[in-house]
PDB file of C-alpha atoms in Angstrom:
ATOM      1  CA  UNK A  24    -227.624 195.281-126.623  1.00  0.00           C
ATOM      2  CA  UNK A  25    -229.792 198.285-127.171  1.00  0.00           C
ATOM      3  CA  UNK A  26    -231.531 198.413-123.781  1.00  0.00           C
ATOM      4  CA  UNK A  27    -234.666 198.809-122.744  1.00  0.00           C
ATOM      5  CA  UNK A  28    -236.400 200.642-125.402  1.00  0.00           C
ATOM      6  CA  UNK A  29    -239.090 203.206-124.201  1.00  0.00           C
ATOM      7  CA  UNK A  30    -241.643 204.828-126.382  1.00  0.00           C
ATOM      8  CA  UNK A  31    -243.011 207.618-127.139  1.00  0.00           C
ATOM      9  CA  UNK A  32    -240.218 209.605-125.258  1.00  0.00           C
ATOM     10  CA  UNK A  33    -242.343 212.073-124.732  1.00  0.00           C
ATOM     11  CA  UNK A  34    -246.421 212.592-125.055  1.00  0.00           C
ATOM     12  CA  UNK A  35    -248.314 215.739-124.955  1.00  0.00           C
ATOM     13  CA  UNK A  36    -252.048 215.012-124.342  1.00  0.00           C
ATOM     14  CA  UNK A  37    -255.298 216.870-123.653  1.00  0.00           C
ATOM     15  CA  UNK A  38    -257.658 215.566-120.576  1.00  0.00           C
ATOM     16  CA  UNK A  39    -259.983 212.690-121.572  1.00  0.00           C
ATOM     17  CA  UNK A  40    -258.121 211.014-123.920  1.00  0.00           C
ATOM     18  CA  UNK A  41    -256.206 207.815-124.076  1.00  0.00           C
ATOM     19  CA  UNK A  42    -252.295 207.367-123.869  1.00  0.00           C
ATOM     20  CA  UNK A  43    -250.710 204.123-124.578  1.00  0.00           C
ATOM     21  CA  UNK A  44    -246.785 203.965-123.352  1.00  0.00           C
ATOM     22  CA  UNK A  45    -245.010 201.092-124.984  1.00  0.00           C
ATOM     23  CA  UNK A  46    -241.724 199.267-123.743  1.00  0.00           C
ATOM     24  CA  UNK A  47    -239.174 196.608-125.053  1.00  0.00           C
ATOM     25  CA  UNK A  48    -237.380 194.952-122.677  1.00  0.00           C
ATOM     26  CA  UNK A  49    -233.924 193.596-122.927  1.00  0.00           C
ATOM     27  CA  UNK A  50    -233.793 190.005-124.188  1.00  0.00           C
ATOM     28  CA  UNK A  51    -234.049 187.140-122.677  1.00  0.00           C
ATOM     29  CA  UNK A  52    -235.352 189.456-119.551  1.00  0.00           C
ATOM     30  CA  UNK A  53    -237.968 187.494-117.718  1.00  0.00           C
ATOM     31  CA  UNK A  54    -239.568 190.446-115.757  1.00  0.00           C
ATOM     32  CA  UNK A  55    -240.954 193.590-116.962  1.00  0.00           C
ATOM     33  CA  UNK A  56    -241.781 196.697-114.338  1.00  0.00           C
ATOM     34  CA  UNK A  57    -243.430 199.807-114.692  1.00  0.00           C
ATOM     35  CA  UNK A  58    -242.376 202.849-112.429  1.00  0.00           C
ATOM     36  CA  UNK A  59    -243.955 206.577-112.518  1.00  0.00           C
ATOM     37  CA  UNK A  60    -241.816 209.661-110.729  1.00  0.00           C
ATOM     38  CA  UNK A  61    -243.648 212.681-110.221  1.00  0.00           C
ATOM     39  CA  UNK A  62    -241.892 215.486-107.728  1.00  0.00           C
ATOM     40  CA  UNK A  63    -244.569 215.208-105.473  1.00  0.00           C
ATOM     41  CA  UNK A  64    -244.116 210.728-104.920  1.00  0.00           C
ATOM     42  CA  UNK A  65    -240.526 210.120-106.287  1.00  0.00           C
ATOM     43  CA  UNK A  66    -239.998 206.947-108.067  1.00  0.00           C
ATOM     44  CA  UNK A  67    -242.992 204.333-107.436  1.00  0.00           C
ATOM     45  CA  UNK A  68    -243.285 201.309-108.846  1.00  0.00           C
ATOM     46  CA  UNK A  69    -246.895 200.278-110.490  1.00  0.00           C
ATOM     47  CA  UNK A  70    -246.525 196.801-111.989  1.00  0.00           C
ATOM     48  CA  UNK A  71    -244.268 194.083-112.548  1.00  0.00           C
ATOM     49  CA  UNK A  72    -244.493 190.946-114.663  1.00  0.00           C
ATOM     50  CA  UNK A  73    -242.836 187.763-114.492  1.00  0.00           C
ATOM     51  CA  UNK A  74    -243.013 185.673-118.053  1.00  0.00           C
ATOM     52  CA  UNK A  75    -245.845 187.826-119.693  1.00  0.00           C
ATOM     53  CA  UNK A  76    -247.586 187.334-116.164  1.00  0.00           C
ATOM     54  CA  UNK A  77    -248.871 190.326-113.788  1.00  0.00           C
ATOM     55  CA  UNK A  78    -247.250 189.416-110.618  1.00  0.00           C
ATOM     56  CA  UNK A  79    -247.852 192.478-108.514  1.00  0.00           C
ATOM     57  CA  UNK A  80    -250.584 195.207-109.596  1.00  0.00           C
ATOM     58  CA  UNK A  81    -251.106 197.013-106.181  1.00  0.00           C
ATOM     59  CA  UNK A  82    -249.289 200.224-106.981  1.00  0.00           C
ATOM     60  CA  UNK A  83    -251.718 200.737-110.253  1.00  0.00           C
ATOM     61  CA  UNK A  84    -253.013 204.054-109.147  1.00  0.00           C
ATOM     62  CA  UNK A  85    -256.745 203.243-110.487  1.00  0.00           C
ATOM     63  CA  UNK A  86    -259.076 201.613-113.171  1.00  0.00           C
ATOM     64  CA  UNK A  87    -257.986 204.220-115.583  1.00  0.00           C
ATOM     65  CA  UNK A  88    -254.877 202.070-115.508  1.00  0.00           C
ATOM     66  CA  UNK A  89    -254.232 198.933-117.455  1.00  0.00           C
ATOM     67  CA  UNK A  90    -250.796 197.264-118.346  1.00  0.00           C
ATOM     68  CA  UNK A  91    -250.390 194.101-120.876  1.00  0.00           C
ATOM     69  CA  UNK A  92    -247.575 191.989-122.416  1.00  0.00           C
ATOM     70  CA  UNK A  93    -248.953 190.030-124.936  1.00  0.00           C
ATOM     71  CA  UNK A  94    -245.449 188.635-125.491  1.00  0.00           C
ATOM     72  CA  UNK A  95    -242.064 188.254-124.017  1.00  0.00           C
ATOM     73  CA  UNK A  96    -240.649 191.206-125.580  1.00  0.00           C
ATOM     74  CA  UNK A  97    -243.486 194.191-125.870  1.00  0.00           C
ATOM     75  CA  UNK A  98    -245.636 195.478-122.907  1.00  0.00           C
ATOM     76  CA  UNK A  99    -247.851 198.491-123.118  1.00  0.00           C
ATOM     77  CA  UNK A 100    -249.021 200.445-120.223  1.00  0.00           C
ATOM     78  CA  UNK A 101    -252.547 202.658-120.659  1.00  0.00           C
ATOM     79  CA  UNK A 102    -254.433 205.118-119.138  1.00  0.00           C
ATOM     80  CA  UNK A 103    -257.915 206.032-120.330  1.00  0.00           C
ATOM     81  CA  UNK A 104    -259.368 208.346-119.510  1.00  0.00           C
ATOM     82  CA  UNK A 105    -256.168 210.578-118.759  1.00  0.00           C
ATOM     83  CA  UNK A 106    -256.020 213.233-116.297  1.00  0.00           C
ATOM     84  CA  UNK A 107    -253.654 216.115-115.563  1.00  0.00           C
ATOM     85  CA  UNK A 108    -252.646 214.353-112.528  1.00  0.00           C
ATOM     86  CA  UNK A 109    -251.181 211.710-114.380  1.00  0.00           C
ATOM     87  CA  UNK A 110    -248.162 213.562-115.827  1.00  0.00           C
ATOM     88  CA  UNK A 111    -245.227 212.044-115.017  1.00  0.00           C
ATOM     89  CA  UNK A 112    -242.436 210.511-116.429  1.00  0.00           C
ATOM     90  CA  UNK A 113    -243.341 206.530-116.881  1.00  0.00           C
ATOM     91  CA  UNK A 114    -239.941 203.989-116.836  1.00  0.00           C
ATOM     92  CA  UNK A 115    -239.903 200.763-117.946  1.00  0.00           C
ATOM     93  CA  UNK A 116    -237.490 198.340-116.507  1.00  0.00           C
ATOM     94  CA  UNK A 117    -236.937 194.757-116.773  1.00  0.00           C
ATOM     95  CA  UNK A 118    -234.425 192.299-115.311  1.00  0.00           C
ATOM     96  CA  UNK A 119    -233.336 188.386-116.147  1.00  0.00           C
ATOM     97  CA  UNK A 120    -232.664 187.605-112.475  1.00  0.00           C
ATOM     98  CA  UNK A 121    -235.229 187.857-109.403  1.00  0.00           C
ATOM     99  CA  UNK A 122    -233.485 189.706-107.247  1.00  0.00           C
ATOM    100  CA  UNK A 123    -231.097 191.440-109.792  1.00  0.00           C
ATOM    101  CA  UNK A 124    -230.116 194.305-111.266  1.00  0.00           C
ATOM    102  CA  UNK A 125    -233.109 196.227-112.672  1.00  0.00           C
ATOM    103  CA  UNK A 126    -232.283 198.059-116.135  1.00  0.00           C
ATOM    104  CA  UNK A 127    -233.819 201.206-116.751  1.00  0.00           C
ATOM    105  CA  UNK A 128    -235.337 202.099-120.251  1.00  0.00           C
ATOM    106  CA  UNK A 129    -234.826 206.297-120.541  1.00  0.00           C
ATOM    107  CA  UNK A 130    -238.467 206.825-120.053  1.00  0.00           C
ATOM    108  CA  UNK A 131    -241.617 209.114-121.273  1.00  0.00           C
ATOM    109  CA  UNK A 132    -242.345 212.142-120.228  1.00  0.00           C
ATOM    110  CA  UNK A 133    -246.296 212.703-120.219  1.00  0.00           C
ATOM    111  CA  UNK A 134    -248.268 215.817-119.935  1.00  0.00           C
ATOM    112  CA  UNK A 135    -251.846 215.576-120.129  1.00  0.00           C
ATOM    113  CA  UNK A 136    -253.038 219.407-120.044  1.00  0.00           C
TER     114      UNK A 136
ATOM    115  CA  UNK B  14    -238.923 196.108 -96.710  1.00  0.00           C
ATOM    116  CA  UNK B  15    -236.849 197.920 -94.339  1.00  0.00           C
ATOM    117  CA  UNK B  16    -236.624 201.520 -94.498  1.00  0.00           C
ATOM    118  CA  UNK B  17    -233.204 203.534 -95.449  1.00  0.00           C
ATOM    119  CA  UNK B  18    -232.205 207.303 -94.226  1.00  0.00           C
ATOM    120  CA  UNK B  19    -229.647 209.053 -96.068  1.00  0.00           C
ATOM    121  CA  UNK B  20    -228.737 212.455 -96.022  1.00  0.00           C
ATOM    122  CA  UNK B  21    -230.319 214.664 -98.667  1.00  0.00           C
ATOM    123  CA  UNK B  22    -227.573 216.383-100.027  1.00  0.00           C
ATOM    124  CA  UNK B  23    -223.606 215.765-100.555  1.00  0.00           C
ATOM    125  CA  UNK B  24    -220.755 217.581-101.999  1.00  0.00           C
ATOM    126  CA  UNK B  25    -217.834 215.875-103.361  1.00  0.00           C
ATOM    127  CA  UNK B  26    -214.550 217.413-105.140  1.00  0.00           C
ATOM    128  CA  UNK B  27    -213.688 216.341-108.346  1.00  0.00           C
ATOM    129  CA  UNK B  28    -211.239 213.550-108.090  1.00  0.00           C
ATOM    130  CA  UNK B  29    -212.098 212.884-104.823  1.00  0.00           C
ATOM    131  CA  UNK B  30    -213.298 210.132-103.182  1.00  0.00           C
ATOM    132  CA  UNK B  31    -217.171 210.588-102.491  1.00  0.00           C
ATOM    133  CA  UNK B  32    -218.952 208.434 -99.760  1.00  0.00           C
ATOM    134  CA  UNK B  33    -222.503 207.937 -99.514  1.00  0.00           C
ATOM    135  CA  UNK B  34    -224.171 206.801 -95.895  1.00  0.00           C
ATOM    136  CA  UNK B  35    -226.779 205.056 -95.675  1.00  0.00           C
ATOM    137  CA  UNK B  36    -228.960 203.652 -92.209  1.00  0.00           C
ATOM    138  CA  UNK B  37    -231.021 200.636 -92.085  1.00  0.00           C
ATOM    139  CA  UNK B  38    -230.992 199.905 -88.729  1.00  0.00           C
ATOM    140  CA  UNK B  39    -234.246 197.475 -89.199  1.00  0.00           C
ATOM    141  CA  UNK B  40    -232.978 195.721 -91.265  1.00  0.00           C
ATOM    142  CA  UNK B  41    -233.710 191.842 -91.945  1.00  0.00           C
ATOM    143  CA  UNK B  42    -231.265 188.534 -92.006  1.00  0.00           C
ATOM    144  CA  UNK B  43    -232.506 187.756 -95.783  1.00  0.00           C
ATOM    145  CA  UNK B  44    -232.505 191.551 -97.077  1.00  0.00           C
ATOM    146  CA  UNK B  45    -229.878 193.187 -99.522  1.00  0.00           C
ATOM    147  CA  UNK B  46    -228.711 196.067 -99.577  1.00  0.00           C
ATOM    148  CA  UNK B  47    -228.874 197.972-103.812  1.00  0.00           C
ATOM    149  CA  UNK B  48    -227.330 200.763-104.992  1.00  0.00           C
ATOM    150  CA  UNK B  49    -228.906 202.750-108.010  1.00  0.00           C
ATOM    151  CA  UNK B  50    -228.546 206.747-109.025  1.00  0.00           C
ATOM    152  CA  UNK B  51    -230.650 208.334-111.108  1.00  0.00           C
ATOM    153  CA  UNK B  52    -228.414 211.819-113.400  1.00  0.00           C
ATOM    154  CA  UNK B  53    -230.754 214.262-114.444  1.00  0.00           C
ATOM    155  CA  UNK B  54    -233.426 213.138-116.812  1.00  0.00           C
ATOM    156  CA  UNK B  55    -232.117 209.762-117.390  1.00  0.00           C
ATOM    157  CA  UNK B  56    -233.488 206.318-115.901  1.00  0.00           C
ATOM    158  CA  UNK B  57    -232.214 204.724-112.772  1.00  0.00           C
ATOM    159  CA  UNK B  58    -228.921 202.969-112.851  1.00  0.00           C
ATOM    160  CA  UNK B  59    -227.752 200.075-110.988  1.00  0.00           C
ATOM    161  CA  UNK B  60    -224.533 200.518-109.460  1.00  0.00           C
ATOM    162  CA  UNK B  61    -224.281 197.322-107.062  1.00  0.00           C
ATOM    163  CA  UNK B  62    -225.265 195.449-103.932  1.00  0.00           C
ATOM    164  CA  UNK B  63    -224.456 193.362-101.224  1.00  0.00           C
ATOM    165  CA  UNK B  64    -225.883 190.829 -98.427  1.00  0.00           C
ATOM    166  CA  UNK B  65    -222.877 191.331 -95.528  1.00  0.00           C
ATOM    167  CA  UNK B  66    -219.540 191.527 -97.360  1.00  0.00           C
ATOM    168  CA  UNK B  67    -218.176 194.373 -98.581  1.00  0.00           C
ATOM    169  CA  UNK B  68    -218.474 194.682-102.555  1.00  0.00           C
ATOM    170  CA  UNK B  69    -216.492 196.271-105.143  1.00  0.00           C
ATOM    171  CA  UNK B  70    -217.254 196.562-108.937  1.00  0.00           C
ATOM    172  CA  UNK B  71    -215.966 198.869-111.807  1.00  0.00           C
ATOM    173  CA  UNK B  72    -217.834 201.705-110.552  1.00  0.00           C
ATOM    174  CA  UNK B  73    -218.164 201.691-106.946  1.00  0.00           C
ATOM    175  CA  UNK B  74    -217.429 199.775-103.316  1.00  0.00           C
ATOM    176  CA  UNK B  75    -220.475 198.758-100.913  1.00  0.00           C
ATOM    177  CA  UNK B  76    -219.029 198.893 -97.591  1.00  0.00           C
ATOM    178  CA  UNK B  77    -221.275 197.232 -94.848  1.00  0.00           C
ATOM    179  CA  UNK B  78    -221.019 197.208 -91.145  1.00  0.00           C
ATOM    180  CA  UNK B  79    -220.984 194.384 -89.064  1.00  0.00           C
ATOM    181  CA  UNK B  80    -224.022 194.541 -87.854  1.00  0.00           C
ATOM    182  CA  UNK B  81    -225.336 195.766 -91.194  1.00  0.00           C
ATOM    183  CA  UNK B  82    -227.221 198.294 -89.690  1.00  0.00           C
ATOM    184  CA  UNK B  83    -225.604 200.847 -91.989  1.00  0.00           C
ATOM    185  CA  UNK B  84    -223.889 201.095 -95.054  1.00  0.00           C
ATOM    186  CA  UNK B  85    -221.668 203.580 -97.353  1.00  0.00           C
ATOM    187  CA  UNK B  86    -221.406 203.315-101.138  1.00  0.00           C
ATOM    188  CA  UNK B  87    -218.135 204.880-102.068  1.00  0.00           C
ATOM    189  CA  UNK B  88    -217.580 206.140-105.512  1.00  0.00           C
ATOM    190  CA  UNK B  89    -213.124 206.327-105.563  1.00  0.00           C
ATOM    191  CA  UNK B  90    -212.433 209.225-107.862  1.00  0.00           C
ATOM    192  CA  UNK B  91    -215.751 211.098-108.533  1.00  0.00           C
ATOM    193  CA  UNK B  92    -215.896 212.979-111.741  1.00  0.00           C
ATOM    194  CA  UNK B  93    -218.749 215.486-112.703  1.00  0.00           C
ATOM    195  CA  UNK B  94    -220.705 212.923-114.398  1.00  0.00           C
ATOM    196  CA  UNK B  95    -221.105 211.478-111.314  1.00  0.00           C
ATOM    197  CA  UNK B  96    -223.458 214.242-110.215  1.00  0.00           C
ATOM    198  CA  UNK B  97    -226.675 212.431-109.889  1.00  0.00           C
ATOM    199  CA  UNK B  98    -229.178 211.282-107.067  1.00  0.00           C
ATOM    200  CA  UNK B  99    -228.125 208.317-105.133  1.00  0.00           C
ATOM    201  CA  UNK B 100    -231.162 205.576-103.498  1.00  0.00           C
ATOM    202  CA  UNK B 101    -229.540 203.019-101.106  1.00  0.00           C
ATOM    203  CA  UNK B 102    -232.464 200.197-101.082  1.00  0.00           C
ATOM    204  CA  UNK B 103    -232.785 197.037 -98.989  1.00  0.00           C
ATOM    205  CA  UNK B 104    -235.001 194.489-100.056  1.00  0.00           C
ATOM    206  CA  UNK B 105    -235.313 190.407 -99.942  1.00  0.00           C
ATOM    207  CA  UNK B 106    -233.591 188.607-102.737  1.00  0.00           C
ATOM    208  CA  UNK B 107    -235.775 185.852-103.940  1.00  0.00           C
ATOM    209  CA  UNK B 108    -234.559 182.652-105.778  1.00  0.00           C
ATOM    210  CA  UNK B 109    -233.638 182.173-109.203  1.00  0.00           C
ATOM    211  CA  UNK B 110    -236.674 181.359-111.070  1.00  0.00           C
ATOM    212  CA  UNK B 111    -239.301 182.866-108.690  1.00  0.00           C
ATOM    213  CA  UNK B 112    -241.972 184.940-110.110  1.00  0.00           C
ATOM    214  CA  UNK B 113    -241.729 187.332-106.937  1.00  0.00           C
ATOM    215  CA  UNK B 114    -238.660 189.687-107.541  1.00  0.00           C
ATOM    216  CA  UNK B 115    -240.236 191.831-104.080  1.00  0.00           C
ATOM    217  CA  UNK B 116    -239.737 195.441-105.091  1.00  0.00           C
ATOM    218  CA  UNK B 117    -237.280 198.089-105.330  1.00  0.00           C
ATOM    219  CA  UNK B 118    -238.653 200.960-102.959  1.00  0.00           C
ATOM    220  CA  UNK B 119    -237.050 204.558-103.653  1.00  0.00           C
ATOM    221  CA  UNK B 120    -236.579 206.842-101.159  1.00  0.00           C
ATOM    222  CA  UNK B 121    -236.058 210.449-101.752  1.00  0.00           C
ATOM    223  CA  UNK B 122    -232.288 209.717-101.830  1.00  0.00           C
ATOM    224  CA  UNK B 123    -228.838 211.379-101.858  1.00  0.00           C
ATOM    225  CA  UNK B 124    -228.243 214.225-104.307  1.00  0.00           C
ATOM    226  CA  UNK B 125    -224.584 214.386-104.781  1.00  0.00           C
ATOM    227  CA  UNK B 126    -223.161 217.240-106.569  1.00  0.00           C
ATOM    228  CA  UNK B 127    -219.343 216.545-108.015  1.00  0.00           C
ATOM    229  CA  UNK B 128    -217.637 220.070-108.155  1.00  0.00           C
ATOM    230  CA  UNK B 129    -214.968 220.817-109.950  1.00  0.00           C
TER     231      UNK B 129
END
């Protein structure tokens, strides 16, 4: 199994413009998460899907912040406008079991300058 | 969730055992207690869990007290590519086929530092 697949691994961006950070998850993996780690506020989680579904939105930083999976094996996560405070590095995980073991896609590093 | 304290940093000698503390004094009946570390510009990695019995898997044991008020993740022979930051979570385990999985909450964590 390849994992979950991550990309771009890395995204260099100026202020005001839109990013789009796209993740595969492993298949057959019913739930889908979206994490951001910054130095400042460690590893937080944002979203989390269950079957293409949003379950649990309530660590989306702001309206500048929108995630979709349009199917069971793609989700994008996208932030327009984008502001320097946003850099971070974005991880997409997913897991088949509620509960289990949450597999870790190797992430993107933004910077929005 | 209940919240975790672990020390900030450990060293460990190569080839040596390394255990990890961990306090959760608060605790719940129906939370678990995870594992994951996180090596240097890589993605977090599972390593295991447990409800109340001790646990032991290919690369690690999960040793939990009776009262499981604290627990220590021990990692038998550490090598240097076990140098990496180490997040004991507890959170509720929900039912196969629920759409709530409850969420992993990281802490700052243990950074443990394998030397050779």
């Amino acid at each position: 199994d390849a994992g979950v697949i991550q990309s771009p691994r890395h995204e260099v961006t100026e202020m005001g413009q839109e990013v789009t950070l796209r993740c595969k998850p492993i298949s057959g993996h019913d739930y889908l998460f979206w994490y951001r780690q910054t130095m400042m506020r460690g590893l937080e989680l944002l979203i989390y899907f269950n079957n293409n579904v949003p379950i649990d939105d309530s660590g989306m930083p702001e309206d500048r912040f929108s995630a979709k999976m349009p199917n069971a094996s793609f989700s994008t996560l996208k932030i327009q406008p984008s502001e320097p405070r946003d850099s971070a590095v974005y991880f997409c995980a997913s897991t088949g079991l509620a509960g289990g073991a949450q597999y870790f896609g190797p992430g993107t590093r933004l910077t929005v300058l | 969730d209940a919240k975790t304290t672990q020390p900030p940093s450990m060293d460990c000698a190569e080839g040596r055992a390394a255990n990890l503390p961990c306090n959760h004094s608060t605790i719940s009946g129906n939370e678990y207690v995870y594992w994951y570390r996180q090596i240097h510009s890589q993605g977090p990695q599972y390593i295991i869990h447990g409800l109340k019995n001790n646990e032991t898997n290919e690369m690690a044991s999960l040793i939990i007290t009776e009262d499981r008020k604290s627990s220590t993740l021990i990692l038998p022979h550490a090598t240097l590519r076990d140098t990496a930051v180490y997040y004991c979570i507890v959170r509720v385990a929900f039912p196969h086929g629920s759409s709530n999985t409850g969420k992993l909450i990281f802490g700052q964590g243990t950074t443990l530092q394998v030397k050779p």
